[in-house]
Coordinates of C-alpha atoms and ligand atoms in Angstrom, one line a residue:
X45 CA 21.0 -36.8 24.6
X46 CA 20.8 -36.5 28.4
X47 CA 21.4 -39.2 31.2
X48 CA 19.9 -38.5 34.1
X49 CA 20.3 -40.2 37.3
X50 CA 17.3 -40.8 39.4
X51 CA 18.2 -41.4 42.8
X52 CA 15.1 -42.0 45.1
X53 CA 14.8 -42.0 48.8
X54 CA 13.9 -45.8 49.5
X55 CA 13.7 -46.1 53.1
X56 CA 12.0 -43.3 55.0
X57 CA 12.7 -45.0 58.3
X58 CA 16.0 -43.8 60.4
X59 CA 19.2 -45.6 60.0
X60 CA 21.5 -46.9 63.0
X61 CA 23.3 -43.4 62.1
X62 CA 19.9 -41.1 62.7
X63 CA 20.3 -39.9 59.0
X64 CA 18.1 -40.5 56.1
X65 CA 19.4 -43.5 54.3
X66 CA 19.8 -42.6 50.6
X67 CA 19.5 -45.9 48.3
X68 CA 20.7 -45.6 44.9
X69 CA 17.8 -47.1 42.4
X70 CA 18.9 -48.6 39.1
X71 CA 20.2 -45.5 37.4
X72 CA 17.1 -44.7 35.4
X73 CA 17.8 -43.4 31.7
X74 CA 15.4 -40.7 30.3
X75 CA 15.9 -39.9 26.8
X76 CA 15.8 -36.1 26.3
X77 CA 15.5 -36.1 22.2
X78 CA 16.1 -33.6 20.8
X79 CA 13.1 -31.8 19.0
X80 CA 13.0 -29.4 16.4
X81 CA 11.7 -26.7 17.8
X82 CA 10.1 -23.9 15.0
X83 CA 10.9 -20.4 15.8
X84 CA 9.9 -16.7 14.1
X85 CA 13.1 -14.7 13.7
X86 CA 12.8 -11.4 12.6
X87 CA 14.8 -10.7 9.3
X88 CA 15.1 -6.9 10.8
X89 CA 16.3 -7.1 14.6
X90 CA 16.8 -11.1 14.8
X91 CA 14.7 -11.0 17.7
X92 CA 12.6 -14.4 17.9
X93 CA 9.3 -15.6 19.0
X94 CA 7.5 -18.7 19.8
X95 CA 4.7 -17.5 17.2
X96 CA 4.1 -15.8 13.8
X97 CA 3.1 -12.4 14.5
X98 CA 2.4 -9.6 11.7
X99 CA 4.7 -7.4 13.8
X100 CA 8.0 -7.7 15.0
X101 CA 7.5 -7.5 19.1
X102 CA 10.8 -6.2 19.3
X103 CA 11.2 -3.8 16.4
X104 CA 7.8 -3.5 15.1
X105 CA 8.9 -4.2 12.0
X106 CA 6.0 -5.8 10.0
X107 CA 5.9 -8.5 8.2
X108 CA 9.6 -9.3 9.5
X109 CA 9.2 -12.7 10.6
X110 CA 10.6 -15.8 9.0
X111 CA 9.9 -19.3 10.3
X112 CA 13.4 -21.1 11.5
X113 CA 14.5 -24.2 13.2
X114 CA 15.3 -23.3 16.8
X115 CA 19.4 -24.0 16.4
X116 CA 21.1 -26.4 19.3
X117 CA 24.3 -25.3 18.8
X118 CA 26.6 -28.5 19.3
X119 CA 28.9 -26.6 22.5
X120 CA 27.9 -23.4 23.8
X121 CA 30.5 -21.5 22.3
X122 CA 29.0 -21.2 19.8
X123 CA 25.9 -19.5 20.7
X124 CA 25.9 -15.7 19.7
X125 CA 26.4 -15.0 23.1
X126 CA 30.0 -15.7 23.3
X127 CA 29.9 -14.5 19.4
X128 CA 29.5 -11.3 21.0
X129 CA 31.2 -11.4 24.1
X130 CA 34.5 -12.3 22.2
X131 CA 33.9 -8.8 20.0
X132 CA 35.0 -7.0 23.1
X133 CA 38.2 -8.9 24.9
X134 CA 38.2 -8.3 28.7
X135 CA 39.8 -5.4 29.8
X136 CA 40.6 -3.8 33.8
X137 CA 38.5 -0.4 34.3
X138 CA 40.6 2.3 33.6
X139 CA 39.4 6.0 34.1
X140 CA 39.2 7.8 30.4
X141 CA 41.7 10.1 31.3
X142 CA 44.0 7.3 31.4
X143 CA 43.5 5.6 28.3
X144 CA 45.5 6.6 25.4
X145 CA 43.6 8.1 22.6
X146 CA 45.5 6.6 19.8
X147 CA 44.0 7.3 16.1
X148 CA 44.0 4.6 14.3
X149 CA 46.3 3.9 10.8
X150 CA 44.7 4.1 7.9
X151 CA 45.6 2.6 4.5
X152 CA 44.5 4.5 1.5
X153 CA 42.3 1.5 -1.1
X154 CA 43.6 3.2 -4.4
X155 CA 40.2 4.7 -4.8
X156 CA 40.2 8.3 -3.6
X157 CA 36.4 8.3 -3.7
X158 CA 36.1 5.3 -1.9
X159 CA 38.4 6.4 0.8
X160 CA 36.4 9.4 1.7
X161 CA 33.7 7.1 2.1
X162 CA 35.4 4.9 4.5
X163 CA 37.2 7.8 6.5
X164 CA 40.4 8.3 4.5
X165 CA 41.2 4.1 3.8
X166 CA 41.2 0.7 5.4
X167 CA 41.5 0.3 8.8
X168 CA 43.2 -2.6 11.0
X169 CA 41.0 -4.7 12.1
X170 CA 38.2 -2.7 10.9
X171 CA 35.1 -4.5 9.5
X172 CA 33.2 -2.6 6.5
X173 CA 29.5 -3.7 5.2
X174 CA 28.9 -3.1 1.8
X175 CA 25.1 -3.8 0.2
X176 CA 23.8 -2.9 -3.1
X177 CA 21.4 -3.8 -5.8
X178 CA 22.8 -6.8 -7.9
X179 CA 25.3 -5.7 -10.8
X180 CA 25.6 -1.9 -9.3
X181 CA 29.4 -2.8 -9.0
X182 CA 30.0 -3.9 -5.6
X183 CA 32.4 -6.9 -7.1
X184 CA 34.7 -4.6 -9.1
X185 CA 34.8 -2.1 -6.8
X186 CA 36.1 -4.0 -4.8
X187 CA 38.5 -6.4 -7.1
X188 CA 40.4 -2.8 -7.7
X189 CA 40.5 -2.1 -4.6
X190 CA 42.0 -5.0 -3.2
X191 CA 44.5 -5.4 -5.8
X192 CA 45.2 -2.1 -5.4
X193 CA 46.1 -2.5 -1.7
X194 CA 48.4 -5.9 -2.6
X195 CA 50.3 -3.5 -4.6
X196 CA 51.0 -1.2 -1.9
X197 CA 52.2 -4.2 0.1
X198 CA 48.9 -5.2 2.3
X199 CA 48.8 -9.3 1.6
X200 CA 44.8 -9.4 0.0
X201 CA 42.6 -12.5 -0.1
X202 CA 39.2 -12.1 -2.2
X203 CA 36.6 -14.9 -1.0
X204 CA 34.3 -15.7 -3.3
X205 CA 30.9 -17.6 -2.6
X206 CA 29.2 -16.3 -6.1
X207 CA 32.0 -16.8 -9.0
X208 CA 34.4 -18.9 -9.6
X209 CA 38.0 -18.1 -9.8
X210 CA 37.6 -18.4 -13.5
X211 CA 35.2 -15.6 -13.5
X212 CA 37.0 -13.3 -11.0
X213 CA 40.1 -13.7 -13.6
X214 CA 37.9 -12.6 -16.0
X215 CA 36.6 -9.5 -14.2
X216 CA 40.3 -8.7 -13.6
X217 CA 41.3 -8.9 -17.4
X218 CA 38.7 -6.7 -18.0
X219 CA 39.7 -4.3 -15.7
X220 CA 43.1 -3.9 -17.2
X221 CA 44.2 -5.7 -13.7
X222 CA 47.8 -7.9 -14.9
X223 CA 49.7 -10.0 -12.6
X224 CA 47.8 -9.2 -9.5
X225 CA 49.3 -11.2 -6.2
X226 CA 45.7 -10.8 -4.8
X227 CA 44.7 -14.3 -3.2
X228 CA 41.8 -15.7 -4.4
X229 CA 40.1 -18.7 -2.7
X230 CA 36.3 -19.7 -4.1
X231 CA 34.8 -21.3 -0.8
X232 CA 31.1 -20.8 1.3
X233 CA 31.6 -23.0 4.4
X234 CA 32.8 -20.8 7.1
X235 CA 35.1 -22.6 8.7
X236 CA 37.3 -23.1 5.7
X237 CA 37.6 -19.4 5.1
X238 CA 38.4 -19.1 8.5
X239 CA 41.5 -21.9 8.0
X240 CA 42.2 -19.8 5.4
X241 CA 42.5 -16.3 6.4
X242 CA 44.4 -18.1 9.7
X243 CA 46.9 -20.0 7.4
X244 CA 47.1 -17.2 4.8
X245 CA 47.1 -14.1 7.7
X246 CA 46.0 -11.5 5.2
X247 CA 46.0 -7.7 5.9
X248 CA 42.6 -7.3 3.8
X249 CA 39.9 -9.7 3.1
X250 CA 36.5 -9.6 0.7
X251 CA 33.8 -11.7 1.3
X252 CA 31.4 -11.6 -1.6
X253 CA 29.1 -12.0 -0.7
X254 CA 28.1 -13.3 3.1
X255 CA 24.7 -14.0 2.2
X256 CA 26.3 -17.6 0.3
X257 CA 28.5 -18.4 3.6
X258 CA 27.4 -20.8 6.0
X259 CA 29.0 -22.3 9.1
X260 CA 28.8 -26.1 9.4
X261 CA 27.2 -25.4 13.4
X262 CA 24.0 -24.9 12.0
X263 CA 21.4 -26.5 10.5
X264 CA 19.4 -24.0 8.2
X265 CA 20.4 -23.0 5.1
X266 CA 23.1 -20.3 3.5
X267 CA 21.2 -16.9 3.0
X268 CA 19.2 -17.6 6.3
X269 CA 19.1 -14.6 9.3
X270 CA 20.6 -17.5 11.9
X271 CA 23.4 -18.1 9.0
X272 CA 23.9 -14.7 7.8
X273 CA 24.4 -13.5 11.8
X274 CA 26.5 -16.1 13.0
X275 CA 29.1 -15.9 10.1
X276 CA 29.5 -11.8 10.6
X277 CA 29.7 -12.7 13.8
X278 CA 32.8 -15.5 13.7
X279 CA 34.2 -13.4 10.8
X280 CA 34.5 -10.5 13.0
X281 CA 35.5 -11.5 15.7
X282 CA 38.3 -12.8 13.7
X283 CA 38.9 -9.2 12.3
X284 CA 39.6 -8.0 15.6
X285 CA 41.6 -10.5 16.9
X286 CA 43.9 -10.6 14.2
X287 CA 43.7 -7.5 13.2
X288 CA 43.2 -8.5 9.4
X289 CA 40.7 -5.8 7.8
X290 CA 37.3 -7.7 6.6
X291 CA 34.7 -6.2 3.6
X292 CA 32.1 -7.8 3.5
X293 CA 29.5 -7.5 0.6
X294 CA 26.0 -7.9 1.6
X295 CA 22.8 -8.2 -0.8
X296 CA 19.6 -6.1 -0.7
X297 CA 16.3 -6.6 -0.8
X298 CA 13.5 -5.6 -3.1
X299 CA 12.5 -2.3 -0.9
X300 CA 16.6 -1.1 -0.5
X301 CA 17.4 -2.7 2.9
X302 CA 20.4 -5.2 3.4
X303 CA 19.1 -8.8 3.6
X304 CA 19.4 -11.0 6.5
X305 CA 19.3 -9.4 10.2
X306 CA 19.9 -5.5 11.3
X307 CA 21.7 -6.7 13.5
X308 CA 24.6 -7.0 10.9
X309 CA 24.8 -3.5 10.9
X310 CA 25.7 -3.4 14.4
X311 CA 28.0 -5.9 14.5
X312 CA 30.1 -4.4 12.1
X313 CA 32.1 -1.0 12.2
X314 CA 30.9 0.7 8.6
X315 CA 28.1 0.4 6.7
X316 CA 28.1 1.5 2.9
X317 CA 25.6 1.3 0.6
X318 CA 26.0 2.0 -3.3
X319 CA 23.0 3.4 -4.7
X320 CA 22.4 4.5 -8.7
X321 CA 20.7 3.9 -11.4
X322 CA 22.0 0.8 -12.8
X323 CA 21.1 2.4 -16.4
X324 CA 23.2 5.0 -16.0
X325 CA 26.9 4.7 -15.6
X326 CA 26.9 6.6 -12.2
X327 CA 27.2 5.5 -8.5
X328 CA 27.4 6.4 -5.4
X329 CA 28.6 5.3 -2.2
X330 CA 27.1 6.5 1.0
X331 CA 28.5 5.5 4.9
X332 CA 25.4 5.1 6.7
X333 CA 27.3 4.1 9.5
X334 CA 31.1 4.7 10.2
X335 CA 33.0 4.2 13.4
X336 CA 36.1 5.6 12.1
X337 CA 34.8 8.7 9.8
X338 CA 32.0 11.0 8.9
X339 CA 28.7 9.5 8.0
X340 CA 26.7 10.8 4.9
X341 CA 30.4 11.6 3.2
X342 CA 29.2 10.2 -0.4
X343 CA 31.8 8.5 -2.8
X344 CA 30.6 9.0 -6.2
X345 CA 31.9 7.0 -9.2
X346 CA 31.5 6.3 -12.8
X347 CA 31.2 3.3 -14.2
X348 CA 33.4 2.7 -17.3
X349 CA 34.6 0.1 -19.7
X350 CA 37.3 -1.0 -17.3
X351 CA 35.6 -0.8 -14.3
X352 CA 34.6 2.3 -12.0
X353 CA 36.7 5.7 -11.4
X354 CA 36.0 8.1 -9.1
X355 CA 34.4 11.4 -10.1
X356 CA 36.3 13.9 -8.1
X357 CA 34.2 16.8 -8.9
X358 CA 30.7 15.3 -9.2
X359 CA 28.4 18.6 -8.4
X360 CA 26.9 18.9 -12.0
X361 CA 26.1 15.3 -12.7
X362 CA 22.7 14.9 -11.6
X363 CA 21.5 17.5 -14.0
X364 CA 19.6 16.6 -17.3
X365 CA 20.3 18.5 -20.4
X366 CA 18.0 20.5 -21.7
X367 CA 18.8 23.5 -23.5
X368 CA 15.6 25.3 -22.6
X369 CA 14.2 25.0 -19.2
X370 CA 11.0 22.9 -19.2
X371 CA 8.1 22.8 -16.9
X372 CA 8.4 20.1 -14.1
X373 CA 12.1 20.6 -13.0
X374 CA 13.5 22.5 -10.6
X375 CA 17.2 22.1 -9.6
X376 CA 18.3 21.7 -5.9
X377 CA 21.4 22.0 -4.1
X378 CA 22.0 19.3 -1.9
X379 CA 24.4 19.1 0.6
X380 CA 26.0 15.3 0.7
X381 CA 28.4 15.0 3.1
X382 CA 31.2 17.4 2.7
X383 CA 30.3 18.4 -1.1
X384 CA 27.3 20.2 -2.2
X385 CA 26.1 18.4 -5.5
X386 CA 23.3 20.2 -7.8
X387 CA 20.6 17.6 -8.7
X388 CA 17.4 18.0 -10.6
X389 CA 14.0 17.5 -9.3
X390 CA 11.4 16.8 -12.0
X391 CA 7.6 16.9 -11.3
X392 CA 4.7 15.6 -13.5
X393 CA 1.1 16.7 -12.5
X394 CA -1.1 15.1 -14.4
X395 CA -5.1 14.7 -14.1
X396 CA -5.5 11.7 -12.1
X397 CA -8.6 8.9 -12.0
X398 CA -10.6 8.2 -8.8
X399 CA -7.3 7.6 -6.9
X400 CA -4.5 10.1 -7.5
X401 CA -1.5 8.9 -7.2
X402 CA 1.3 10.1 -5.6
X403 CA 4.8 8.4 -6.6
X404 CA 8.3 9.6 -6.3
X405 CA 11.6 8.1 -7.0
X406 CA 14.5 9.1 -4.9
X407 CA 12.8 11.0 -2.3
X408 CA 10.6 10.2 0.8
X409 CA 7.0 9.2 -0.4
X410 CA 5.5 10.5 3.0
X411 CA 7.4 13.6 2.4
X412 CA 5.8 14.4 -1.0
X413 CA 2.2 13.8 0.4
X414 CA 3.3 16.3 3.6
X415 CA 4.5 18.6 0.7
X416 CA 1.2 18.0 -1.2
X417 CA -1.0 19.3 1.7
X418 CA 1.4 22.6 2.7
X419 CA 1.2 23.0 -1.3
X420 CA -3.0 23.0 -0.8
X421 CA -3.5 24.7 2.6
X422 CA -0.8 27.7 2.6
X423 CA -0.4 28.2 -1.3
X424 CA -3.7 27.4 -2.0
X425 CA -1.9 24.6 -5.0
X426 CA -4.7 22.3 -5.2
X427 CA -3.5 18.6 -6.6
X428 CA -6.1 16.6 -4.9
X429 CA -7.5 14.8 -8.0
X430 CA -4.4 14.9 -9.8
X431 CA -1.3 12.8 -10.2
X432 CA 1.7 13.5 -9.1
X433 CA 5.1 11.9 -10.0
X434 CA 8.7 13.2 -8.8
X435 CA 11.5 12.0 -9.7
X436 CA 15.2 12.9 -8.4
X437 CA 17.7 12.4 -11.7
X438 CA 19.8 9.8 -12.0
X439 CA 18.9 7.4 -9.5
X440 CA 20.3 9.7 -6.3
X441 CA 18.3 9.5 -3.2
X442 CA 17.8 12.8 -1.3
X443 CA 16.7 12.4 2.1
X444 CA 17.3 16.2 3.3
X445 CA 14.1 18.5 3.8
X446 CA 16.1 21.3 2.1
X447 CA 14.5 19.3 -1.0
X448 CA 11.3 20.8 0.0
X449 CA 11.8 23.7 -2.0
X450 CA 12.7 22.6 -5.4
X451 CA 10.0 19.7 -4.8
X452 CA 7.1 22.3 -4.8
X453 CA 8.1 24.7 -7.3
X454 CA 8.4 21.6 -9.6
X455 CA 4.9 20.2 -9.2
X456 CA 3.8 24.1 -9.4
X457 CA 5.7 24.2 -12.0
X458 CA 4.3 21.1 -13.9
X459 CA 1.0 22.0 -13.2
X460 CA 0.9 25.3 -14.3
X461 CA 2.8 24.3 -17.6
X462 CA 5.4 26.8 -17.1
X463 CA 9.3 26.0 -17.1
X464 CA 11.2 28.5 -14.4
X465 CA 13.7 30.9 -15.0
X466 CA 17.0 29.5 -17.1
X467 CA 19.6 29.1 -14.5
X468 CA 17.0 28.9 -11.3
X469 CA 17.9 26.8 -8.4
X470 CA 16.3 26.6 -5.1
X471 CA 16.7 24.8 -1.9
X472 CA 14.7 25.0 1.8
X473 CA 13.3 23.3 4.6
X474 CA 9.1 23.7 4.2
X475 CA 7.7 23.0 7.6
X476 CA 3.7 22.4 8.2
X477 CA 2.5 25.6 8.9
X478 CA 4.1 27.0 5.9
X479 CA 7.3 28.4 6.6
X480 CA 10.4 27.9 4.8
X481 CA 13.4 27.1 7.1
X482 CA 17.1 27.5 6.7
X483 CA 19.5 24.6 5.1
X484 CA 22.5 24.3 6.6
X485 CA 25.6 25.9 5.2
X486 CA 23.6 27.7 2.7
X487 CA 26.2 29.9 1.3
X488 CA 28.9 27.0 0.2
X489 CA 25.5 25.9 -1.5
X490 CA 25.0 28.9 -3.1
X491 CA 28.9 29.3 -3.7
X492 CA 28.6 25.9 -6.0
X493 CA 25.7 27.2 -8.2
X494 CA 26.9 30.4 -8.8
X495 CA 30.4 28.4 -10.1
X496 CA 28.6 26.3 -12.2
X497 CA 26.6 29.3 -14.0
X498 CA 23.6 29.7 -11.9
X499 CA 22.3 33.3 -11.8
X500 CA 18.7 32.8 -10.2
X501 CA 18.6 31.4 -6.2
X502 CA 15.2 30.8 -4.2
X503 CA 16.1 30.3 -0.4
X504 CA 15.0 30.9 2.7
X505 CA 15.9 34.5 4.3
X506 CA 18.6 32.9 6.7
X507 CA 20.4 31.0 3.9
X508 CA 20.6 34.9 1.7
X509 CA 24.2 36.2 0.8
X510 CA 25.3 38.1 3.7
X511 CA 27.4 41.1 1.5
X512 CA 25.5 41.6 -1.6
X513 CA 26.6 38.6 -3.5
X514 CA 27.2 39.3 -7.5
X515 CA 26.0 35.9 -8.8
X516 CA 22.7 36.2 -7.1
X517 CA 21.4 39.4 -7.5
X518 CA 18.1 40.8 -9.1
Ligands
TYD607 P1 29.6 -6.3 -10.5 O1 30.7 -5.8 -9.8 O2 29.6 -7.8 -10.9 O3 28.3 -6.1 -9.6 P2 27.8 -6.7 -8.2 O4 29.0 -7.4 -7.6 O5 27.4 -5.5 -7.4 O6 26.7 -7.6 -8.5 O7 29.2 -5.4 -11.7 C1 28.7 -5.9 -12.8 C2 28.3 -4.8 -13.8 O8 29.2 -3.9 -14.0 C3 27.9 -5.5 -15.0 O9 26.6 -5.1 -15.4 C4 29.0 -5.0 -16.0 C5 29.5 -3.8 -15.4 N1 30.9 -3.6 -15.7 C6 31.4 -2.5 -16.5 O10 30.6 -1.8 -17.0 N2 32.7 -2.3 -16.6 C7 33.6 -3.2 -16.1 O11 34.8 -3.0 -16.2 C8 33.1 -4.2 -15.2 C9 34.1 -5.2 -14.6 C10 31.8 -4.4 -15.1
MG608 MG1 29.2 -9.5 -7.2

C-alpha cells in the first residue's frame, strides 16, 4: 500500500517574495492495491512474459511456459537480484597475475566412484545438483555418503522434505549404517533449514529433494520454478558464505531434464545426473557440469542389497550374454570420461506399416535417422519401409558419434539376418558424405577390447594400431 502526497500549485499568481507560492492540499491518499498480476515463466531459462507463447522468447524452448503469480517480494532483498548479487561478495580489481591460484581442499565422500564424479570429493563451500529418475538411488547414495563423511569428522545434516526421519532410519538399517552421528532434521520451509544449518554450522548438507522446499517470501506453491529458484538461490548463497558444502537432490521430468528452471544449473557449481535402468541393478553417475573437475568423468555403481558400491572396473558391464553372436548387436567402445567401457548396440529391422518407425533407447533419435540416410545413399542399405529399433544395453546413454559405427553394422546386421564375427567390436565417427572419422584416443579403446578377449576391430584408418598390434590382426 502506497501513500502518496499530492501537493498542487494553488495560486498561480506571484507572492510578495516573486516566487511561486506552493500550497499544501489535503494530503490526498491513493490506494495502490496490490494486484495479482499473471505471468508465463519458463520452466527452462525462467525467463517471463506478459503472455502465453508456444515458445520460450528467450530460450526457444517450446512449450516451456507455466502460468505464475507475478511475486511482490515483501522487501527487495529478496528479489533474485540481490539472490545473485550476494553469490559473488564484492571484491577490489586485482590483475590475475596477482591473485593466488589456490586449489581448493577436497574431502574424499567414502565412495571412490562418486568422487571421481565430483573431481576427487566434497568441496568447501561447493554446491553439487544431483537429478535422477525416482527410486534410481539418489537417497542412498547419498545417506552413505554423508555418513560416511561424519565418520571422517565433517559434522553432516541430511534435510529431508520427502521422508520422515522414521524412514531415513530405516533406509540406514538397511544399509548396514549403525550409530551414525549424521544430523537429521525433516523440514520444507526454507527459512527453518536455513536456522538450522546456521545453528547446527554443518560441513556437509543434503537436501532431498529441493523440489518440496519452499520459502515463506512467496506466494506460489513448493515444486514451482519461482520456488524451486529462489530456494537454490538462498541455499547457495549460504554455501558460500559459510563455507558448508550443499547437495542438493533435484527431480526429473518425464523426457530426462531436471524439473524447475535451467537456471538451477547455473547457479550451482556441479551438476550430476544418475542415469540406468532402474530394472537393472546398475547406475551411473555423469558430471554434466563441474567447476572443480572434469565433466563426462562417469561414476558407475551397482546397486545391491545394502545399498550401491562402486564398480571400479566397469568396462564389460554393458555387454549382454550370449554365447553365440546374434544378428542385431554390435559392440562399441565408448570412451566415458577417463575409462573406455564396451557397451552393446542391438538393432531390430523389421518390416514396417505405412509409417516406419524409427525408435532408439539410449542414443540420439535424430542421429539414427542421419544414420539411416548415410545407410541408404552411400551403402546403398535401404530401410525406408522398415522399422528400426536400437537400443544401447542396460539403460547407458551414448551421446558420442564414435557410436556411428556399431549403430550401422547393427541394423545391417539385423536386416540381413546375419550375426557378426564372435569377438567383433567397432567404433567411428560416420559423417554425411559417407566417411568414417577418427574417435579420439582410439588405441586405449582398442587396448580395453583386446584385454577383455576381443580379436576382431572395425575402425577408422586413423584410429589403426600404429606397430602391428597382435590382438587385432587378420
Ligand atoms: P532411493 O535412494 O530411495 O531412490 P531416490 O531417492 O532416487 O528416489 O532408492 C530406492 C530404491 O533403491 C528402491 O527401489 C530400493 C532400492 N534399494 C536397494 O536395492 N538396496 C538398498 O540397500 C536400498 C537402501 C535401496
Ligand atoms: Mg529419494
Amino acid at each position: 500500500m502506497q501513500q502518496i502526497q499530492v501537493i498542487s500549485i494553488r495560486n498561480q499568481g506571484k507572492t510578495s517574495a516573486g516566487s511561486y507560492q506552493l500550497m499544501s492540499h489535503k494530503p490526498l491518499t491513493i490506494t495502490a492495491m496490490a494486484k495479482d498480476k499473471t505471468l508465463y515463466t519458463c520452466n527452462d531459462c525462467g525467463a517471463t512474459t506478459p503472455r502465453w507463447l508456444g515458445k520460450c522468447p528467450s530460450c526457444g524452448a517450446w512449450n516451456s511456459l507455466v502460468e505464475t503469480v507475478a511475486e511482490t517480494p515483501a522487501s527487495g532483498k529478496n528479489r533474485m537480484g540481490a539472490a545473485f548479487a550476494a553469490l559473488a561478495p564484492s571484491s577490489e580489481v586485482r590483475p590475475l597475475a596477482a591473485i593466488e591460484a589456490v586449489d581448493v581442499a577436497r574431502t574424499p565422500t567414502g565412495q571412490g566412484e562418486l568422487d571421481r564424479v565430483l573431481g576427487g570429493g566434497i568441496v568447501e563451500g561447493g554446491v553439487v545438483l544431483i537429478g535422477g529418475d525416482p527410486g534410481i538411488g539418489k537417497s542412498t547414495l547419498l545417506l552413505q555418503a554423508v555418513d560416511a563423511l561424519q565418520r571422517s569428522g565433517l559434522p553432516a545434516l541430511y534435510v529431508t522434505g520427502e521422508e520422515s526421519g522414521a524412514q531415513v532410519a530405516l533406509r540406514a538399517r538397511r544399509l548396514g549404517i549403525t550409530g551414525s552421528q549424521v544430523s537429521v532434521l525433516a523440514e520444507i520451509q526454507l527459512e527453518k533449514i536455513i536456522a538450522t544449518l546456521a545453528a547446527q554450522q554443518p560441513a556437509v548438507a543434503v537436501i532431498d529433494s529441493i523440489q518440496t522446499v519452499y520459502s515463506d517470501q512467496l506466494t506460489s506453491a513448493p515444486g514451482s520454478v519461482a520456488q524451486v529458484r529462489e530456494c537454490a538461490a538462498h541455499l547457495t548463497r549460504w554455501a558460500k558464505s559459510s563455507g558448508c558444502a550443499i547437495v542438493l537432490v533435484g527431480h526429473v521430468t518425464k523426457d530426462g531434464q531436471l524439473a524447475g528452471p535451467r537456471v538451477l544449473e547455473h547457479m550451482v557449481d556441479t551438476v550430476l545426473y544418475f542415469e540406468g535402468d532402474t530394472h537393472s541393478s546398475f547406475r551411473l553417475i555423469r558430471a554434466i557440469k563441474n567447476r572443480f573437475g572434469a565433466v563426462n568423468e562417469i561414476g558407475v555403481f551397482a546397486m545391491t542389497e545394502r545399498g550401491l558400491k562402486g564398480v571400479s572396473n566397469p568396462s564389460a558391464i554393458f555387454l549382454s550374454q550370449h554365447a553365440q553372436p546374434v544378428p542385431g548387436s554390435c559392440v562399441l567402445v565408448t570412451l566415458e570420461g577417463t575409462r573406455p567401457m564396451l557397451v552393446e548396440i542391438q538393432a531390430l529391422v523389421d518390416s514396417g506399416g505405412v509409417s516406419p518407425r524409427r525408435l532408439s533407447v539410449g542414443l540420439e533419435r535424430d542421429r539414427l535417422a542421419m544414420l539411416l540416410a548415410v545407410l541408404h545413399q552411400h551403402a546403398g542399405v535401404a530401410t525406408g519401409d522398415q522399422d528400426v529399433f536400437v537400443n544401447a544395453v542396460g539403460g547407458v546413454r551414448i551421446s558420442e558419434p564414435a557410436a556411428d559405427l556399431a549403430v550401422m553394422l547393427a541394423i545391417t546386421s539385423s536386416l540381413r539376418g546375419k550375426a557378426l564375427p564372435k569377438g567383433f567390436i567397432a567404433f567411428g565417427e560416420v559423417g554425411l558424405a559417407g566417411e568414417v572419422r577418427p574417435a579420439p584416443r582410439g588405441q586405449e579403446r582398442l587396448k580395453e577390447a583386446a584385454k577383455l578377449g576381443f580379436s576382431v576391430a572395425v575402425v577408422p584408418k586413423a584410429n589403426a594400431p600404429k606397430k602391428a598390434d597382435k590382438a587385432f590382426e587378420g
